[in-house]
């Protein structure tokens, strides 16, 4: 256990003296880093690596350095390490051995080159250093020896040339030696080049690793920004609920607040659902034309092209009943609590109570059974009772063509129709209190209109009696002149078939601003305190600055945009694809929800918090966890 005990001090001194000569800075750095790594790592018993064999203590006697547990573990693992396979070299070590790299980098590797230069120097050649010193007026050996004696003849030029040529002639043995030295120098150069390339690759890998870390930190920062926005929305929603509680209003948040901000009450099982995967499917018999729901896992109302309007229980995934009354399909509807308002192709607007649907369905089934049994119903069981106890509350009539957009809050309802008018209704009295004519707004713009971005054919269609626009990639015609409306207080925003987004003052019924940019009909609009978002058949969603009235961003898609909804963190849209598109407003990245999704393009979406419902041309409604 104590080899070299007698001459330890001598060997240590010799190695210490030779270390600066035989080790390059790169080798010294590697040894230092390996030593620091070894000292900071605790070796487990029987788990030492092959490199640990060289770290075993040479003696277990009295010594200034204490024997540690790591040393004992190395000694215990020595038999296993001696029988272990030597690790295979990797990287540059495969091509260049340690000894070869040492030989190529030590200073003595340049001796051959220096020797060849001295050999090639002619003895008869005049020293350039001496000539330069003489020209500068410095003393040289010739000047010290004095001038040449007058009797000594001066060598001629030819004689001096012959002496130089004689000095340049080398023997065969010298030439062979130089050939070998040059080949060795080339090999050394190749080895050094391989080492430098290895260093460059190592630096490149470190830079790539640092770039990956930087990208990860950047993503973490973006997630923190999204969390901050989410907390801001949650704080705003809670503050609104607190204000409503202080003012002794109903604790249910208003429509605008619930649809734009604030957290929703979700079951604990919702967090177990995989995000971005449809987990429930509700089937219709034809493409979905409109849908809305009250709250996550609440009540859903969906309409299809055949005219069917169905009411669903989202918690059980079952159909509760149907809303019957419209002549034709329903193109717009909104659900708030137990109240549903629908607008159809017949130009009528119907107000429904969803709490009566299940009772009305039970009564209808009972009457159907009596009719099938040929029993005469009593007078109190006729249609008059159905009108009194059914889900229909009011019918609002005034539009001459299909109602294609509506929005209500509290007792105020705004509708848009293909007769190119917008109407405001009082839900308490059922009366129309204001009519806004889009054709009049086109002919009397608030400012001088510019055609930049506005389709000329859209202007012609707006002035004509009918309106239709080919939908890209489907071949169908878009006939909904008013694509979307939203109101807040006295402010109203509408998007129409002429490609314009208009801001109306409902106190005067006049448009005070027209936003031009879309080159096709506008199909959907939504706004908050800062921005207006509009989607159109020109395959874009435009984000407008509400104060300045200009476009601040454009989101492009591969298909026509038919529905959108947004908050401070994301924009969700249906854009002519089977999947639902989500644009992250913080990272500006686009993602698609398609797993277990629609088999034909999605056309309508609605979400609250982390719960979303979508309807498609395949006639199904999908529910998603965001």
Short mmCIF file of C-alpha atoms in Angstrom, two decimals, residues 93 112 171 215 222 256 545 606:
data_model
loop_
_atom_site.label_atom_id
_atom_site.label_comp_id
_atom_site.label_asym_id
_atom_site.label_seq_id
_atom_site.Cartn_x
_atom_site.Cartn_y
_atom_site.Cartn_z
CA UNK A 93 -10.42 11.37 -28.93
CA UNK A 112 12.34 20.87 -37.11
CA UNK A 171 23.20 16.46 -49.21
CA UNK A 215 -35.49 30.37 -25.10
CA UNK A 222 -44.30 34.84 -21.62
CA UNK A 256 -70.38 41.85 -20.89
CA UNK A 545 -57.43 50.64 -31.80
CA UNK A 606 -68.23 30.35 -27.82
#
